[in-house]
Coordinates of C-alpha atoms in Angstrom, one line a residue:
M1 CA 0.0 0.0 0.0
I2 CA 3.1 2.3 -0.1
E3 CA 2.1 3.2 -3.6
S4 CA -0.6 5.5 -2.1
K5 CA 2.2 8.0 -1.5
E6 CA 2.1 8.8 -5.3
Y7 CA -1.5 10.1 -4.9
N8 CA -1.5 11.5 -1.4
P9 CA 1.9 12.2 0.3
H10 CA -0.1 13.5 3.4
A11 CA -2.1 10.3 3.8
D12 CA -2.2 8.5 7.1
F13 CA 0.0 5.5 6.0
E14 CA 0.0 3.9 9.4
L15 CA -3.8 3.8 9.4
I16 CA -3.9 2.5 5.9
E17 CA -1.4 -0.2 6.6
K18 CA -3.5 -1.3 9.7
A19 CA -6.6 -1.5 7.6
F20 CA -4.7 -3.5 4.9
T21 CA -3.6 -6.1 7.5
L22 CA -7.0 -6.2 9.1
S23 CA -8.7 -6.9 5.8
K24 CA -6.2 -9.4 4.6
N25 CA -6.5 -11.5 7.8
A26 CA -10.3 -11.2 7.8
H27 CA -10.7 -12.4 4.2
K28 CA -8.0 -15.2 4.6
G29 CA -9.2 -18.3 2.7
E30 CA -12.0 -16.6 0.9
K31 CA -12.1 -16.9 -2.9
R32 CA -13.7 -14.8 -5.7
A33 CA -15.8 -16.3 -8.5
S34 CA -12.6 -16.2 -10.6
G35 CA -11.0 -18.6 -8.1
K36 CA -8.5 -15.9 -7.0
P37 CA -8.1 -14.7 -3.4
Y38 CA -11.0 -12.5 -2.3
F39 CA -8.6 -9.9 -0.9
I40 CA -7.6 -8.9 -4.5
H41 CA -11.0 -7.1 -4.7
P42 CA -10.7 -4.7 -1.8
I43 CA -7.1 -3.9 -2.9
Q44 CA -8.3 -3.0 -6.4
V45 CA -11.2 -0.9 -5.1
S46 CA -8.7 1.1 -2.9
R47 CA -6.4 1.6 -5.9
L48 CA -9.3 3.1 -7.9
L49 CA -10.0 5.4 -5.0
M50 CA -6.3 6.5 -4.9
E51 CA -6.6 7.4 -8.6
L52 CA -9.5 9.6 -7.6
N53 CA -7.4 11.2 -4.8
A54 CA -9.7 10.0 -2.1
D55 CA -8.9 10.6 1.6
S56 CA -7.3 8.2 4.0
A57 CA -10.5 7.1 5.7
S58 CA -12.1 6.3 2.3
I59 CA -9.1 4.1 1.3
C60 CA -9.3 2.3 4.6
A61 CA -13.1 1.7 4.3
A62 CA -12.5 0.4 0.7
L63 CA -10.1 -2.1 2.0
L64 CA -12.6 -3.2 4.6
H65 CA -15.9 -2.6 2.8
D66 CA -16.9 -6.3 2.8
V67 CA -15.7 -7.4 6.2
L68 CA -18.9 -6.8 8.1
E69 CA -20.9 -8.8 5.6
N70 CA -18.5 -11.6 4.7
T71 CA -16.4 -12.2 7.7
M72 CA -16.5 -12.5 11.5
M73 CA -15.6 -8.9 11.9
T74 CA -18.0 -6.7 14.0
Y75 CA -18.7 -3.0 13.9
D76 CA -17.5 -2.6 17.5
K77 CA -14.2 -4.4 16.8
L78 CA -13.7 -2.4 13.6
S79 CA -14.4 0.9 15.5
K80 CA -12.0 -0.1 18.2
E81 CA -9.2 -1.4 15.9
L82 CA -9.3 1.7 13.7
N83 CA -11.9 4.4 14.4
K84 CA -15.7 5.2 14.4
E85 CA -15.4 7.2 11.1
I86 CA -14.1 4.2 9.2
A87 CA -16.5 1.8 10.9
D88 CA -19.5 4.1 9.9
L89 CA -18.3 4.1 6.3
V90 CA -18.1 0.3 6.2
E91 CA -21.5 0.0 7.9
G92 CA -23.0 2.2 5.2
L93 CA -21.7 -0.1 2.5
T94 CA -22.7 -3.4 4.2
N95 CA -25.7 -5.2 2.6
I96 CA -28.8 -6.1 4.6
D97 CA -29.4 -9.8 5.4
K98 CA -30.8 -11.2 2.1
F99 CA -33.1 -13.7 3.9
K100 CA -35.4 -10.9 5.1
F101 CA -36.7 -10.3 1.6
E102 CA -39.2 -12.1 -0.6
S103 CA -37.6 -11.3 -3.9
R104 CA -34.1 -10.5 -5.3
E105 CA -35.4 -7.2 -6.7
E106 CA -36.7 -6.1 -3.3
Y107 CA -33.3 -7.1 -1.7
T108 CA -31.4 -5.1 -4.4
N109 CA -33.6 -2.0 -4.0
E110 CA -33.3 -2.0 -0.2
N111 CA -29.5 -2.2 -0.4
I112 CA -29.3 0.6 -2.9
R113 CA -31.6 2.7 -0.6
K114 CA -29.4 1.9 2.4
V115 CA -26.2 3.0 0.6
L116 CA -27.8 6.2 -0.7
L117 CA -29.2 7.1 2.7
A118 CA -25.8 6.6 4.2
S119 CA -24.4 8.7 1.4
S120 CA -26.7 11.6 2.4
K121 CA -24.8 11.7 5.7
D122 CA -21.4 11.0 4.3
I123 CA -20.9 11.4 0.5
R124 CA -17.8 9.1 0.6
V125 CA -20.1 6.1 1.0
I126 CA -21.3 6.4 -2.6
L127 CA -17.8 7.1 -3.9
I128 CA -16.6 3.8 -2.4
K129 CA -19.7 2.0 -3.7
L130 CA -19.1 3.2 -7.3
T131 CA -15.5 2.1 -7.3
D132 CA -16.6 -1.2 -5.8
R133 CA -19.2 -1.6 -8.6
L134 CA -16.6 -0.7 -11.2
H135 CA -14.2 -3.4 -10.2
N136 CA -17.0 -5.9 -10.0
M137 CA -18.0 -5.0 -13.5
R138 CA -14.5 -5.4 -14.7
T139 CA -14.5 -9.0 -13.4
L140 CA -18.1 -9.8 -14.3
K141 CA -17.1 -12.5 -16.9
Y142 CA -16.6 -15.0 -14.0
V143 CA -20.2 -15.1 -12.9
P144 CA -23.1 -16.9 -14.6
K145 CA -24.8 -15.2 -17.6
E146 CA -28.1 -14.6 -15.9
K147 CA -26.3 -12.8 -13.0
Q148 CA -24.2 -10.8 -15.5
K149 CA -27.3 -9.4 -17.1
R150 CA -28.9 -8.6 -13.8
I151 CA -25.9 -6.8 -12.4
A152 CA -25.3 -4.9 -15.7
K153 CA -28.9 -3.7 -15.8
V154 CA -28.7 -2.3 -12.2
T155 CA -25.4 -0.7 -13.1
L156 CA -26.7 1.0 -16.2
D157 CA -30.0 2.1 -14.6
I158 CA -28.7 3.2 -11.2
F159 CA -25.0 3.5 -10.7
A160 CA -23.8 5.0 -14.0
P161 CA -26.3 7.8 -13.8
I162 CA -25.3 8.6 -10.2
A163 CA -21.6 8.6 -11.3
E164 CA -22.6 11.1 -14.1
K165 CA -24.5 13.4 -11.7
L166 CA -21.5 13.4 -9.3
G167 CA -19.2 14.3 -12.1
L168 CA -17.3 11.0 -12.2
W169 CA -17.2 11.0 -16.0
T170 CA -14.5 8.3 -16.4
V171 CA -16.3 6.0 -14.0
K172 CA -19.6 6.6 -15.6
G173 CA -18.2 5.9 -19.1
E174 CA -16.6 2.6 -18.2
L175 CA -19.7 1.5 -16.2
E176 CA -21.9 2.1 -19.3
D177 CA -19.5 0.4 -21.7
L178 CA -19.2 -2.7 -19.4
S179 CA -22.9 -2.8 -19.0
L180 CA -23.4 -2.7 -22.8
R181 CA -20.9 -5.6 -23.1
Y182 CA -23.2 -7.9 -21.1
L183 CA -26.6 -6.6 -21.9
E184 CA -26.1 -6.4 -25.7
P185 CA -23.0 -8.5 -26.4
K186 CA -23.5 -8.7 -30.2
I187 CA -24.0 -4.9 -30.5
Y188 CA -20.9 -4.3 -28.2
Q189 CA -18.7 -6.6 -30.3
S190 CA -20.0 -5.1 -33.6
L191 CA -19.1 -1.6 -32.4
K192 CA -15.7 -2.8 -31.2
N193 CA -15.0 -4.4 -34.5
K194 CA -16.2 -1.4 -36.6
I195 CA -14.3 1.1 -34.6
G196 CA -11.2 -1.1 -34.7
E197 CA -11.4 -1.5 -38.5
K198 CA -10.8 2.2 -39.3
R199 CA -8.8 3.1 -36.2
E200 CA -5.6 3.9 -38.1
D201 CA -7.3 6.2 -40.6
R202 CA -9.3 7.9 -37.9
E203 CA -6.3 8.4 -35.6
K204 CA -4.4 10.0 -38.5
K205 CA -7.2 12.4 -39.2
T206 CA -7.7 13.2 -35.5
Q207 CA -4.0 14.0 -35.1
E208 CA -4.2 16.3 -38.1
I209 CA -7.1 18.1 -36.5
V210 CA -5.3 18.3 -33.1
S211 CA -2.2 19.7 -34.8
S212 CA -4.1 22.4 -36.7
I213 CA -5.8 23.5 -33.5
Q214 CA -2.6 23.5 -31.5
T215 CA -0.8 25.5 -34.3
E216 CA -3.5 28.2 -34.1
L217 CA -3.4 28.3 -30.3
D218 CA 0.4 28.6 -30.4
K219 CA 0.2 31.5 -32.9
N220 CA -2.1 33.3 -30.5
K221 CA 0.2 32.6 -27.6
I222 CA -2.4 30.6 -25.7
K223 CA -0.9 28.0 -23.4
A224 CA -3.1 25.0 -23.9
K225 CA -2.9 21.3 -24.8
V226 CA -5.1 19.7 -27.3
F227 CA -6.2 16.0 -27.1
G228 CA -8.2 13.7 -29.3
R229 CA -10.3 11.2 -27.4
A230 CA -12.3 8.2 -28.6
K231 CA -16.0 8.3 -27.6
Y232 CA -17.3 5.5 -25.3
F233 CA -19.1 2.7 -27.0
Y234 CA -22.3 3.2 -25.1
S235 CA -22.4 6.9 -26.1
I236 CA -22.1 5.9 -29.7
Y237 CA -24.8 3.2 -29.3
R238 CA -27.2 5.6 -27.5
K239 CA -26.7 8.1 -30.3
M240 CA -27.5 5.5 -33.0
K241 CA -30.6 4.5 -31.1
R242 CA -31.8 8.0 -30.4
K243 CA -31.3 9.3 -33.9
D244 CA -32.2 5.9 -35.6
K245 CA -28.9 5.9 -37.5
S246 CA -26.5 3.2 -38.5
F247 CA -22.9 3.2 -37.3
E248 CA -21.7 4.5 -40.7
E249 CA -24.0 7.6 -40.3
I250 CA -22.4 8.6 -36.9
F251 CA -19.6 11.0 -37.6
D252 CA -18.4 12.3 -34.2
L253 CA -16.7 9.2 -33.0
I254 CA -13.8 11.3 -31.8
G255 CA -14.0 14.2 -29.3
I256 CA -11.5 17.0 -29.1
R257 CA -10.6 18.3 -25.6
I258 CA -8.6 21.5 -25.0
I259 CA -7.1 22.2 -21.6
T260 CA -6.1 25.8 -21.0
S261 CA -4.3 27.6 -18.2
N262 CA -7.3 29.7 -17.0
E263 CA -10.9 30.8 -17.7
D264 CA -10.0 33.8 -19.9
E265 CA -8.0 31.5 -22.2
C266 CA -11.1 29.2 -22.5
Y267 CA -13.1 31.9 -24.2
A268 CA -10.1 33.1 -26.3
T269 CA -9.7 29.5 -27.5
L270 CA -13.4 29.2 -28.2
N271 CA -13.2 32.3 -30.6
I272 CA -10.3 30.7 -32.4
I273 CA -12.2 27.4 -32.9
H274 CA -15.3 29.2 -34.2
N275 CA -13.0 31.2 -36.6
L276 CA -11.6 27.9 -37.9
W277 CA -14.9 26.2 -38.5
P278 CA -18.6 27.0 -38.4
H279 CA -20.4 25.8 -35.3
K280 CA -23.9 24.5 -34.5
K281 CA -25.4 27.1 -32.3
I282 CA -28.0 24.8 -30.8
R283 CA -25.2 22.5 -29.6
F284 CA -23.3 25.2 -27.8
K285 CA -23.2 24.9 -24.0
D286 CA -21.3 27.2 -21.6
Y287 CA -21.0 25.2 -18.4
I288 CA -18.2 27.6 -17.2
K289 CA -20.6 30.5 -16.9
Y290 CA -23.5 28.2 -15.9
P291 CA -22.0 25.2 -14.2
K292 CA -24.0 22.0 -13.8
D293 CA -25.5 21.1 -10.4
N294 CA -22.5 18.8 -9.7
G295 CA -20.0 21.7 -10.3
Y296 CA -18.9 20.5 -13.7
Q297 CA -17.4 23.3 -15.8
S298 CA -16.5 23.2 -19.5
I299 CA -17.5 24.8 -22.8
H300 CA -19.0 22.4 -25.3
T301 CA -19.3 23.3 -28.9
T302 CA -20.0 21.3 -32.0
V303 CA -18.3 22.4 -35.3
Y304 CA -18.4 21.3 -39.0
G305 CA -14.8 20.4 -39.2
P306 CA -12.5 19.0 -41.9
Y307 CA -13.1 15.7 -43.7
N308 CA -16.9 16.3 -43.5
K309 CA -16.6 15.5 -39.8
I310 CA -18.9 16.9 -37.1
L311 CA -16.6 17.5 -34.2
E312 CA -17.5 17.9 -30.5
I313 CA -15.0 20.1 -28.8
Q314 CA -14.6 20.7 -25.1
V315 CA -12.7 23.6 -23.7
R316 CA -11.8 23.8 -20.0
G317 CA -9.2 25.2 -17.6
L318 CA -6.8 22.9 -15.8
K319 CA -8.6 23.0 -12.4
M320 CA -11.9 22.4 -14.2
H321 CA -10.3 19.4 -15.9
Y322 CA -9.2 17.8 -12.7
E323 CA -12.6 18.3 -11.2
A324 CA -14.3 17.0 -14.4
E325 CA -12.3 13.8 -14.4
G326 CA -12.5 13.2 -10.6
G327 CA -15.9 14.7 -9.9
F328 CA -16.6 15.5 -6.3
A329 CA -13.6 13.4 -5.3
A330 CA -11.3 16.1 -6.7
H331 CA -12.4 18.4 -3.8
W332 CA -10.4 16.5 -1.3
K333 CA -7.2 18.4 -0.5
Y334 CA -4.2 16.7 1.1
A335 CA -3.2 19.4 3.5
G336 CA -4.7 19.9 7.0
T337 CA -8.0 18.2 7.2
E338 CA -7.9 16.7 3.7
R339 CA -11.3 18.3 3.0
D340 CA -12.1 21.2 0.8
K341 CA -13.8 24.0 2.8
E342 CA -16.6 24.4 0.2
F343 CA -17.0 20.6 -0.2
D344 CA -20.3 20.2 1.6
Q345 CA -21.9 23.1 -0.2
K346 CA -21.0 21.6 -3.6
I347 CA -22.7 18.3 -3.0
E348 CA -25.6 19.6 -0.9
W349 CA -28.0 19.1 -3.9
F350 CA -27.2 15.3 -3.8
K351 CA -28.0 15.1 -0.1
Q352 CA -31.2 17.0 -0.5
A353 CA -32.4 14.7 -3.4
I354 CA -31.9 11.7 -1.1
E355 CA -33.5 13.4 2.0
W356 CA -36.6 14.4 0.0
R357 CA -37.2 10.7 -0.9
R358 CA -36.3 9.3 2.5
F359 CA -40.0 8.6 3.5
S360 CA -41.0 6.8 0.3
K361 CA -43.4 3.9 1.0
N362 CA -40.9 1.2 0.0
A363 CA -37.4 0.8 -1.6
G364 CA -38.9 0.4 -5.1
E365 CA -40.7 3.7 -4.8
F366 CA -37.6 5.3 -3.4
I367 CA -35.5 4.2 -6.4
E368 CA -38.2 5.2 -9.0
N369 CA -38.6 8.6 -7.4
L370 CA -34.9 9.3 -7.4
K371 CA -34.7 8.7 -11.1
L372 CA -36.7 11.9 -11.5
D373 CA -33.8 13.8 -10.1
F374 CA -30.8 11.7 -11.2
Y375 CA -31.5 10.3 -14.6
E376 CA -33.1 12.9 -16.8
N377 CA -31.8 14.1 -20.2
E378 CA -30.9 17.8 -20.3
I379 CA -32.2 20.6 -22.4
V380 CA -30.6 23.9 -23.1
V381 CA -32.8 27.0 -23.4
L382 CA -31.8 30.7 -24.0
T383 CA -32.3 33.9 -22.1
P384 CA -33.4 36.9 -24.2
K385 CA -29.7 37.9 -24.4
G386 CA -28.9 34.5 -25.9
E387 CA -27.2 33.1 -22.7
P388 CA -27.7 29.3 -22.5
I389 CA -29.4 27.8 -19.4
S390 CA -29.2 24.0 -18.8
L391 CA -32.3 22.4 -17.3
K392 CA -33.5 18.8 -17.0
E393 CA -36.1 17.5 -19.5
D394 CA -39.7 18.6 -18.9
S395 CA -38.6 21.7 -17.0
T396 CA -41.0 24.7 -17.0
P397 CA -40.6 28.5 -17.2
L398 CA -40.8 28.5 -13.4
D399 CA -37.8 26.1 -13.3
F400 CA -36.0 28.5 -15.7
A401 CA -36.9 31.5 -13.5
Y402 CA -35.3 29.9 -10.4
E403 CA -32.3 28.7 -12.4
V404 CA -31.6 32.3 -13.4
H405 CA -32.0 33.8 -9.9
T406 CA -34.0 32.9 -6.7
S407 CA -35.7 36.3 -6.6
I408 CA -36.8 36.0 -10.2
G409 CA -38.4 32.7 -9.4
N410 CA -40.1 34.0 -6.2
H411 CA -41.6 37.0 -8.1
C412 CA -42.4 35.1 -11.4
A413 CA -45.7 36.4 -12.7
G414 CA -45.6 35.2 -16.3
A415 CA -43.5 33.9 -19.2
T416 CA -43.1 34.0 -23.0
V417 CA -41.4 31.4 -25.1
N418 CA -40.1 32.6 -28.5
G419 CA -42.2 35.7 -28.0
R420 CA -45.4 33.8 -27.3
A421 CA -47.1 33.9 -23.9
V422 CA -47.2 30.5 -22.2
S423 CA -48.4 29.1 -18.9
L424 CA -46.0 28.5 -16.0
D425 CA -46.4 24.7 -16.4
Y426 CA -45.5 24.8 -20.1
K427 CA -42.8 22.1 -21.0
L428 CA -39.7 23.8 -22.4
K429 CA -37.7 22.4 -25.4
S430 CA -34.1 22.9 -26.3
G431 CA -33.3 26.1 -28.3
Q432 CA -36.3 28.1 -27.1
I433 CA -35.9 31.7 -25.9
V434 CA -37.5 32.2 -22.5
N435 CA -38.4 35.6 -21.0
I436 CA -39.8 35.9 -17.5
T437 CA -42.1 38.7 -16.3
T438 CA -41.8 39.5 -12.6
K439 CA -44.1 41.5 -10.2
E440 CA -43.0 42.6 -6.7
K441 CA -46.4 41.5 -5.3
T442 CA -46.1 37.9 -6.6
K443 CA -45.1 35.4 -4.0
P444 CA -44.4 31.6 -4.3
S445 CA -47.6 29.4 -4.1
R446 CA -47.8 25.9 -2.7
A447 CA -49.4 25.0 -6.0
W448 CA -46.0 25.8 -7.7
L449 CA -44.6 22.5 -6.2
N450 CA -46.8 20.7 -8.7
I451 CA -45.3 22.7 -11.6
V452 CA -41.5 22.7 -10.9
N453 CA -39.2 19.8 -11.7
T454 CA -35.7 21.0 -10.7
N455 CA -34.1 20.7 -7.2
R456 CA -33.2 24.4 -7.2
A457 CA -36.9 25.4 -7.8
R458 CA -38.3 23.0 -5.2

């Protein structure tokens, strides 16, 4: 476990070594479905957390996340051997006794609810659960086919969307691809083969595009790095399905990412890109000026590039890049308390979404209700000045008003969409221009709760 020094030179190595030994002894003699020692699994989960720069307690909990469920270890002993903080994290990750439930689905839902409720108290619980799920998906080939499909379905429906909402983009992408591999093996293999067939030609063209952008940035003395990245299989598959197109009709298999030194250079870079190639205005999203709920910041633009290619280009600053890749995990700092002072505020929306659903009738209703907050597609509408505002699908003018500013929402008296008066419960669509009329005398009504769809508005 000494390798953790690479990620966190200020980590509590003595505590991590103690957790390592405790877990190794507890799992002694246990085997995975692959036939390999069970202890390999907690080690791999802890390594994934190190890559996300997680804190010492999270790494310890990852090493021990199965001991209360699979071994003779007790909560009291764990708390005494290490500390209550780590014991609480492990307890939040421990499955409920499966013999208490009539069906597997009920058992699965109750365990997901338990993890999410624990996460509303300590967000690190869901971080560990997602990395645990990722390693399990990487080794899914060793379990029976029926179980593969069941686990992949839950991963795609529940855990990948949560990873996305928490800004863990690399975790989300791999979870989706691995789920597709087991849910639609023929489609997955077909995509893999087709992408592989033209890889050399595509990589050559991508490098030419990257070089042309880099040359323009260098000319303008902008310190930035340009990268070409392959799209995830699942994102290609979803686009084929959504647009009812064949693989050959999907052009943007490669995305371009530009990492600048600071925010000002992001916008200067954007101007250079738009001078190089015409862009699709409807696909432009400024998440720097208007960050997503999970704190994600980046500029997304789609251009008509060379070789008749439609290119999706992302521009972001270096700090934004670290946070985009690591999601909320990037907010842990390895000085002092290892915690970002603003951390709790940045993930407050996640906690609220869980808390609002706490008193659902049962676990199935809890999961279905959460999907309303976690799994929607986004739309982008415009202010009268042309500024893009991101909202979830089926949002209303009232959601838009609160997204712009709380006081505008509180005093919202009416709305127009593309110059036409609409009701406050009108369902907005991407690309529409929304204008809100306010009146000082207007106050929020309880009936508005039946109109709004976003967390901010509620």
